[in-house]
Amino acid sequence: MEIAIPDALLDAARQAQHIAVLTGAGVSAESGVPTFRDAQTGLWAKFNPQELATREAFARNPKMVWEWYAHRRALVAQAAPNAGHYALVEMEKRAPRFTLITQNVDGLHARAGSQNVIELHGNLFRAKCFREDVPVPNWVDDGQIPPRCPRCGSYLRPDVVWFGEALPPRALAAAFDAARTCDVFFSIGTSGAVEPAASLPFDALRHGATVIEVNPEETPLSNRATFTLRAAAGAALPKIIAREQWIKNG
Ligand code: BV8
């Protein structure tokens, strides 16, 4: 299906001094990484991700939760960034100021070449000490699952933000600062179900930004956004980048 990109949307993007982008699991869907909405498969089919992604679940069964994250790391390691990720790399090169905020923990934006990605919810490929809550870059893989903290011997856990946990303060502040100072705010591939990330596009609206949603499905933002592209990110974003006028501004 041909996606119509309104000229007014392109004008707004072309004239923007600062473009901010929020992404969710949908931007990685075309890379084969299941979204949070997608039913889990195999071993994990009977688990609700929101129940596994908590301190309580890890305390109850650290081995199971560690293995769930190892399963997700293996999925992502086999995946590659898609056209949606690469279009955002291009957008970053063209916009006078560009801020990329992601809820994704898969690291695919950085793998595509995006710079200074604000990872609001952490990253699957980093670990930290469950007790001391400090990053642990290297640990001895002696077969223990989860592996142990080389300093205090406690369990290691993935360096992601679990439900009920605070987001990294500097990342959160930078994200809200971008939402409040940008001219154009893209909300791409997110259901807008998880706070405080879900508030960002509404904050941008309150501060007068043009808000553009890219999502094949309706979300709570849809009837408030300035423009809604009911399309896959991997189809819509390259089209926005490709349109002639944009290049003149590059
Ligand atoms: C906190 C890391 C307090 C881990 C994640 C206010 C109201 C209600 C509840 C709350 C509230 N404030 C806080 C809460 C509680 C909670 C929350 O929001 N709960 C929800 C479920 C109701 N928030 C928290 O717990 C946060 N912490 O509040 O702490 C605090 C404060 C101070 C001090 C101490 C404590 C922490 C939230 C972060 C949790 N961690 N991830 C991990 O990954 O394992 S959240 C995780 O789920 C993701 O990171 C993401 O944020 C979310 C999933 O959402 P999406 O990415 O949008 O994905 P989803 O599958 O839902 O949707 C995909 C979309 O893509 C769909 O719309 C689909 O149509 C679209 N799509 C599909 N294909 C494509 C596409 N779009 C484009 N192209 C395609 N091809």
GROMACS .gro file of C-alpha atoms and ligand atoms in nm:
model
  330
    1MET     CA    1   0.000   0.000   0.000
    2GLU     CA    2   0.143   0.342  -0.107
    3ILE     CA    3   0.204   0.568   0.202
    4ALA     CA    4   0.110   0.930   0.150
    5ILE     CA    5   0.350   1.166   0.327
    6PRO     CA    6   0.173   1.504   0.365
    7ASP     CA    7   0.373   1.800   0.225
    8ALA     CA    8   0.298   1.989   0.547
    9LEU     CA    9   0.470   1.710   0.744
   10LEU     CA   10   0.781   1.741   0.523
   11ASP     CA   11   0.776   2.120   0.551
   12ALA     CA   12   0.766   2.096   0.931
   13ALA     CA   13   1.054   1.845   0.932
   14ARG     CA   14   1.258   2.045   0.681
   15GLN     CA   15   1.218   2.371   0.876
   16ALA     CA   16   1.291   2.211   1.214
   17GLN     CA   17   1.598   2.332   1.404
   18HIS     CA   18   1.562   2.044   1.652
   19ILE     CA   19   1.402   1.705   1.579
   20ALA     CA   20   1.341   1.461   1.866
   21VAL     CA   21   1.244   1.097   1.811
   22LEU     CA   22   1.101   0.840   2.057
   23THR     CA   23   1.110   0.476   1.949
   24GLY     CA   24   0.961   0.157   2.087
   25ALA     CA   25   0.966  -0.213   2.006
   26GLY     CA   26   0.782  -0.156   1.678
   27VAL     CA   27   1.093  -0.005   1.514
   28SER     CA   28   1.274  -0.337   1.569
   29ALA     CA   29   0.981  -0.558   1.464
   30GLU     CA   30   1.096  -0.562   1.099
   31SER     CA   31   1.435  -0.689   1.220
   32GLY     CA   32   1.257  -0.996   1.362
   33VAL     CA   33   1.278  -0.882   1.725
   34PRO     CA   34   0.937  -0.957   1.888
   35THR     CA   35   0.761  -0.655   2.039
   36PHE     CA   36   0.636  -0.663   2.400
   37ARG     CA   37   0.286  -0.703   2.258
   38ASP     CA   38   0.383  -1.004   2.045
   39ALA     CA   39   0.308  -1.328   2.227
   40GLN     CA   40   0.622  -1.482   2.365
   41THR     CA   41   0.720  -1.808   2.202
   42GLY     CA   42   0.847  -2.149   2.311
   43LEU     CA   43   0.967  -2.179   2.672
   44TRP     CA   44   0.856  -1.824   2.745
   45ALA     CA   45   0.506  -1.846   2.595
   46LYS     CA   46   0.342  -1.882   2.934
   47PHE     CA   47   0.511  -1.575   3.083
   48ASN     CA   48   0.394  -1.214   3.070
   49PRO     CA   49   0.705  -0.997   3.000
   50GLN     CA   50   0.591  -0.739   3.254
   51GLU     CA   51   0.601  -1.010   3.524
   52LEU     CA   52   0.949  -1.129   3.426
   53ALA     CA   53   1.096  -0.778   3.401
   54THR     CA   54   1.082  -0.707   3.776
   55ARG     CA   55   1.315  -0.725   4.078
   56GLU     CA   56   1.062  -0.957   4.244
   57ALA     CA   57   1.075  -1.210   3.957
   58PHE     CA   58   1.456  -1.205   3.963
   59ALA     CA   59   1.469  -1.244   4.343
   60ARG     CA   60   1.221  -1.535   4.315
   61ASN     CA   61   1.406  -1.712   4.031
   62PRO     CA   62   1.732  -1.544   3.920
   63LYS     CA   63   1.828  -1.835   3.690
   64MET     CA   64   1.500  -1.822   3.496
   65VAL     CA   65   1.505  -1.442   3.452
   66TRP     CA   66   1.874  -1.443   3.350
   67GLU     CA   67   1.798  -1.713   3.091
   68TRP     CA   68   1.507  -1.510   2.956
   69TYR     CA   69   1.742  -1.218   2.894
   70ALA     CA   70   2.002  -1.455   2.744
   71HIS     CA   71   1.726  -1.580   2.509
   72ARG     CA   72   1.646  -1.220   2.406
   73ARG     CA   73   2.018  -1.139   2.360
   74ALA     CA   74   2.050  -1.441   2.127
   75LEU     CA   75   1.747  -1.322   1.923
   76VAL     CA   76   1.889  -0.971   1.890
   77ALA     CA   77   2.239  -1.099   1.808
   78GLN     CA   78   2.089  -1.277   1.505
   79ALA     CA   79   1.896  -0.967   1.399
   80ALA     CA   80   2.016  -0.671   1.190
   81PRO     CA   81   1.901  -0.309   1.189
   82ASN     CA   82   1.625  -0.244   0.930
   83ALA     CA   83   1.540   0.041   0.690
   84GLY     CA   84   1.364   0.225   0.974
   85HIS     CA   85   1.681   0.232   1.185
   86TYR     CA   86   1.892   0.347   0.887
   87ALA     CA   87   1.647   0.623   0.794
   88LEU     CA   88   1.688   0.766   1.146
   89VAL     CA   89   2.067   0.762   1.100
   90GLU     CA   90   2.013   0.970   0.783
   91MET     CA   91   1.768   1.204   0.961
   92GLU     CA   92   2.032   1.263   1.231
   93LYS     CA   93   2.280   1.373   0.961
   94ARG     CA   94   2.037   1.622   0.813
   95ALA     CA   95   1.864   1.781   1.108
   96PRO     CA   96   2.047   2.082   1.262
   97ARG     CA   97   1.986   1.924   1.608
   98PHE     CA   98   1.864   1.567   1.657
   99THR     CA   99   1.779   1.367   1.970
  100LEU     CA  100   1.702   0.993   1.952
  101ILE     CA  101   1.528   0.853   2.261
  102THR     CA  102   1.455   0.479   2.274
  103GLN     CA  103   1.269   0.245   2.505
  104ASN     CA  104   1.440  -0.046   2.327
  105VAL     CA  105   1.713  -0.240   2.504
  106ASP     CA  106   1.832  -0.415   2.184
  107GLY     CA  107   2.106  -0.168   2.084
  108LEU     CA  108   1.995  -0.179   1.716
  109HIS     CA  109   1.994   0.201   1.675
  110ALA     CA  110   2.364   0.218   1.768
  111ARG     CA  111   2.438  -0.081   1.545
  112ALA     CA  112   2.275   0.107   1.255
  113GLY     CA  113   2.505   0.404   1.322
  114SER     CA  114   2.291   0.638   1.534
  115GLN     CA  115   2.500   0.859   1.763
  116ASN     CA  116   2.427   0.948   2.131
  117VAL     CA  117   2.114   0.735   2.158
  118ILE     CA  118   1.931   0.800   2.488
  119GLU     CA  119   1.855   0.447   2.618
  120LEU     CA  120   1.573   0.518   2.864
  121HIS     CA  121   1.532   0.152   2.972
  122GLY     CA  122   1.892   0.030   2.956
  123ASN     CA  123   2.059  -0.229   2.732
  124LEU     CA  124   2.041  -0.609   2.714
  125PHE     CA  125   2.414  -0.640   2.646
  126ARG     CA  126   2.525  -0.472   2.969
  127ALA     CA  127   2.516  -0.620   3.319
  128LYS     CA  128   2.523  -0.478   3.670
  129CYS     CA  129   2.544  -0.614   4.027
  130PHE     CA  130   2.203  -0.702   4.171
  131ARG     CA  131   2.311  -0.595   4.520
  132GLU     CA  132   2.536  -0.290   4.457
  133ASP     CA  133   2.340  -0.172   4.145
  134VAL     CA  134   2.666  -0.071   3.971
  135PRO     CA  135   2.767  -0.163   3.613
  136VAL     CA  136   2.995  -0.469   3.580
  137PRO     CA  137   3.172  -0.455   3.242
  138ASN     CA  138   3.356  -0.787   3.279
  139TRP     CA  139   3.290  -1.102   3.477
  140VAL     CA  140   3.425  -1.455   3.496
  141ASP     CA  141   3.197  -1.696   3.307
  142ASP     CA  142   3.244  -1.999   3.534
  143GLY     CA  143   2.914  -2.154   3.423
  144GLN     CA  144   2.715  -2.015   3.714
  145ILE     CA  145   2.371  -1.882   3.603
  146PRO     CA  146   2.336  -1.593   3.671
  147PRO     CA  147   2.708  -1.517   3.678
  148ARG     CA  148   2.844  -1.354   3.994
  149CYS     CA  149   2.967  -1.004   4.071
  150PRO     CA  150   3.350  -1.012   4.076
  151ARG     CA  151   3.348  -0.760   4.366
  152CYS     CA  152   3.080  -0.884   4.608
  153GLY     CA  153   2.982  -1.228   4.476
  154SER     CA  154   2.614  -1.133   4.444
  155TYR     CA  155   2.417  -1.216   4.129
  156LEU     CA  156   2.466  -1.015   3.812
  157ARG     CA  157   2.151  -0.884   3.645
  158PRO     CA  158   2.088  -0.725   3.303
  159ASP     CA  159   2.147  -0.345   3.303
  160VAL     CA  160   1.786  -0.273   3.208
  161VAL     CA  161   1.515  -0.078   3.394
  162TRP     CA  162   1.264  -0.318   3.545
  163PHE     CA  163   0.900  -0.224   3.616
  164GLY     CA  164   0.885  -0.032   3.945
  165GLU     CA  165   1.244   0.087   3.908
  166ALA     CA  166   1.350   0.444   3.840
  167LEU     CA  167   1.486   0.534   3.498
  168PRO     CA  168   1.848   0.663   3.474
  169PRO     CA  169   1.806   1.025   3.594
  170ARG     CA  170   2.035   1.187   3.332
  171ALA     CA  171   1.869   0.996   3.044
  172LEU     CA  172   1.522   1.087   3.174
  173ALA     CA  173   1.612   1.457   3.212
  174ALA     CA  174   1.769   1.469   2.863
  175ALA     CA  175   1.459   1.303   2.714
  176PHE     CA  176   1.215   1.549   2.870
  177ASP     CA  177   1.443   1.840   2.783
  178ALA     CA  178   1.441   1.731   2.417
  179ALA     CA  179   1.060   1.689   2.419
  180ARG     CA  180   1.021   2.043   2.556
  181THR     CA  181   1.265   2.213   2.320
  182CYS     CA  182   1.216   2.031   1.988
  183ASP     CA  183   1.020   2.171   1.691
  184VAL     CA  184   0.924   1.827   1.561
  185PHE     CA  185   0.872   1.512   1.772
  186PHE     CA  186   0.841   1.169   1.606
  187SER     CA  187   0.679   0.885   1.808
  188ILE     CA  188   0.768   0.565   1.622
  189GLY     CA  189   0.666   0.204   1.694
  190THR     CA  190   0.545   0.251   2.049
  191SER     CA  191   0.207   0.160   2.203
  192GLY     CA  192   0.251   0.438   2.458
  193ALA     CA  193   0.163   0.197   2.740
  194VAL     CA  194   0.464   0.246   2.966
  195GLU     CA  195   0.535   0.554   3.180
  196PRO     CA  196   0.716   0.788   3.205
  197ALA     CA  197   0.823   0.739   2.836
  198ALA     CA  198   0.460   0.754   2.720
  199SER     CA  199   0.431   1.112   2.849
  200LEU     CA  200   0.709   1.245   2.623
  201PRO     CA  201   0.501   1.307   2.306
  202PHE     CA  202   0.226   1.475   2.510
  203ASP     CA  203   0.487   1.699   2.674
  204ALA     CA  204   0.618   1.788   2.328
  205LEU     CA  205   0.262   1.876   2.220
  206ARG     CA  206   0.218   2.094   2.530
  207HIS     CA  207   0.537   2.278   2.433
  208GLY     CA  208   0.412   2.350   2.081
  209ALA     CA  209   0.601   2.086   1.883
  210THR     CA  210   0.463   1.922   1.566
  211VAL     CA  211   0.409   1.560   1.676
  212ILE     CA  212   0.424   1.282   1.416
  213GLU     CA  213   0.318   0.926   1.501
  214VAL     CA  214   0.437   0.634   1.288
  215ASN     CA  215   0.252   0.312   1.381
  216PRO     CA  216   0.035   0.066   1.187
  217GLU     CA  217  -0.198   0.059   1.488
  218GLU     CA  218  -0.397   0.316   1.686
  219THR     CA  219  -0.243   0.435   2.016
  220PRO     CA  220  -0.353   0.682   2.289
  221LEU     CA  221  -0.148   0.946   2.101
  222SER     CA  222  -0.316   0.895   1.763
  223ASN     CA  223  -0.602   1.144   1.795
  224ARG     CA  224  -0.374   1.408   1.952
  225ALA     CA  225  -0.077   1.386   1.712
  226THR     CA  226  -0.039   1.657   1.442
  227PHE     CA  227   0.023   1.384   1.181
  228THR     CA  228  -0.033   1.008   1.205
  229LEU     CA  229   0.127   0.774   0.950
  230ARG     CA  230  -0.058   0.441   0.979
  231ALA     CA  231   0.237   0.247   0.842
  232ALA     CA  232   0.539   0.039   0.934
  233ALA     CA  233   0.849   0.237   1.032
  234GLY     CA  234   1.060   0.054   0.775
  235ALA     CA  235   0.826   0.174   0.500
  236ALA     CA  236   0.737   0.528   0.615
  237LEU     CA  237   1.072   0.660   0.740
  238PRO     CA  238   1.277   0.593   0.421
  239LYS     CA  239   0.998   0.767   0.228
  240ILE     CA  240   1.023   1.077   0.448
  241ILE     CA  241   1.401   1.081   0.399
  242ALA     CA  242   1.378   1.020   0.025
  243ARG     CA  243   1.143   1.305  -0.055
  244GLU     CA  244   1.328   1.561  -0.267
  245GLN     CA  245   1.293   1.886  -0.065
  246TRP     CA  246   1.462   1.735   0.241
  247ILE     CA  247   1.794   1.691   0.062
  248LYS     CA  248   1.807   2.064  -0.025
  249ASN     CA  249   1.823   2.130   0.349
  250GLY     CA  250   2.102   1.873   0.409
  251BV8     C1  251   0.867   0.355   3.746
  251BV8     C2  252   1.315  -0.276   3.000
  251BV8     C3  253   0.874   0.436   3.966
  251BV8     C4  254   1.310  -0.415   3.053
  251BV8     C5  255   1.090  -0.177   3.018
  251BV8     C6  256   0.164   0.594   3.564
  251BV8     C7  257   0.049   0.535   3.531
  251BV8     C8  258   0.043   0.394   3.530
  251BV8     C9  259   0.154   0.313   3.558
  251BV8    C10  260   0.269   0.375   3.590
  251BV8    C11  261   0.273   0.514   3.595
  251BV8     N1  262   0.398   0.548   3.629
  251BV8    C12  263   0.471   0.433   3.647
  251BV8    C13  264   0.394   0.327   3.623
  251BV8    C14  265   0.434   0.190   3.633
  251BV8    C15  266   0.508   0.138   3.509
  251BV8    C16  267   0.416   0.141   3.390
  251BV8     O1  268   0.418   0.231   3.310
  251BV8     N2  269   0.338   0.033   3.383
  251BV8    C17  270   0.247   0.019   3.265
  251BV8    C18  271   0.259  -0.122   3.214
  251BV8    C19  272   0.108   0.052   3.306
  251BV8     N3  273   0.629   0.214   3.484
  251BV8    C20  274   0.739   0.172   3.552
  251BV8     O2  275   0.742   0.079   3.631
  251BV8    C21  276   0.867   0.252   3.528
  251BV8     N4  277   0.929   0.280   3.654
  251BV8     O3  278   0.764   0.412   3.726
  251BV8     O4  279   0.936   0.361   3.864
  251BV8    C22  280   0.982   0.488   4.042
  251BV8    C23  281   1.010   0.622   4.029
  251BV8    C24  282   1.110   0.675   4.110
  251BV8    C25  283   1.178   0.593   4.201
  251BV8    C26  284   1.149   0.454   4.206
  251BV8    C27  285   1.050   0.401   4.125
  251BV8    C28  286   0.970   0.167   3.448
  251BV8    C29  287   0.921   0.140   3.312
  251BV8    C30  288   1.029   0.064   3.230
  251BV8    C31  289   1.013  -0.085   3.235
  251BV8     N5  290   1.109  -0.152   3.148
  251BV8     N6  291   1.185  -0.237   2.941
  251BV8    C32  292   1.298  -0.520   2.944
  251BV8     O5  293   1.294  -0.482   2.825
  251BV8     O6  294   1.296  -0.638   2.981
  251BV8     S1  295   0.939  -0.131   2.949
  251BV8    C33  296   0.930  -0.217   2.795
  251BV8     O7  297   0.793  -0.226   2.767
  251BV8    C34  298   0.990  -0.146   2.676
  251BV8     O8  299   1.112  -0.084   2.707
  251BV8    C35  300   0.881  -0.047   2.639
  251BV8     O9  301   0.889   0.069   2.718
  251BV8    C36  302   0.756  -0.123   2.677
  251BV8    C37  303   0.692  -0.186   2.558
  251BV8    O10  304   0.629  -0.082   2.488
  251BV8     P1  305   0.661  -0.057   2.330
  251BV8    O11  306   0.808  -0.045   2.310
  251BV8    O12  307   0.573   0.050   2.288
  251BV8    O13  308   0.621  -0.200   2.265
  251BV8     P2  309   0.477  -0.266   2.252
  251BV8    O14  310   0.503  -0.407   2.220
  251BV8    O15  311   0.390  -0.231   2.369
  251BV8    O16  312   0.412  -0.193   2.124
  251BV8    C38  313   0.475  -0.204   1.999
  251BV8    C39  314   0.408  -0.100   1.910
  251BV8    O17  315   0.475  -0.102   1.784
  251BV8    C40  316   0.259  -0.129   1.884
  251BV8    O18  317   0.186  -0.007   1.898
  251BV8    C41  318   0.259  -0.178   1.739
  251BV8    O19  319   0.141  -0.140   1.673
  251BV8    C42  320   0.378  -0.105   1.681
  251BV8     N7  321   0.442  -0.169   1.566
  251BV8    C43  322   0.449  -0.303   1.538
  251BV8     N8  323   0.521  -0.322   1.423
  251BV8    C44  324   0.560  -0.197   1.380
  251BV8    C45  325   0.510  -0.100   1.472
  251BV8     N9  326   0.531   0.033   1.459
  251BV8    C46  327   0.604   0.072   1.349
  251BV8    N10  328   0.657  -0.015   1.258
  251BV8    C47  329   0.636  -0.149   1.269
  251BV8    N11  330   0.687  -0.232   1.178
   0.00000   0.00000   0.00000
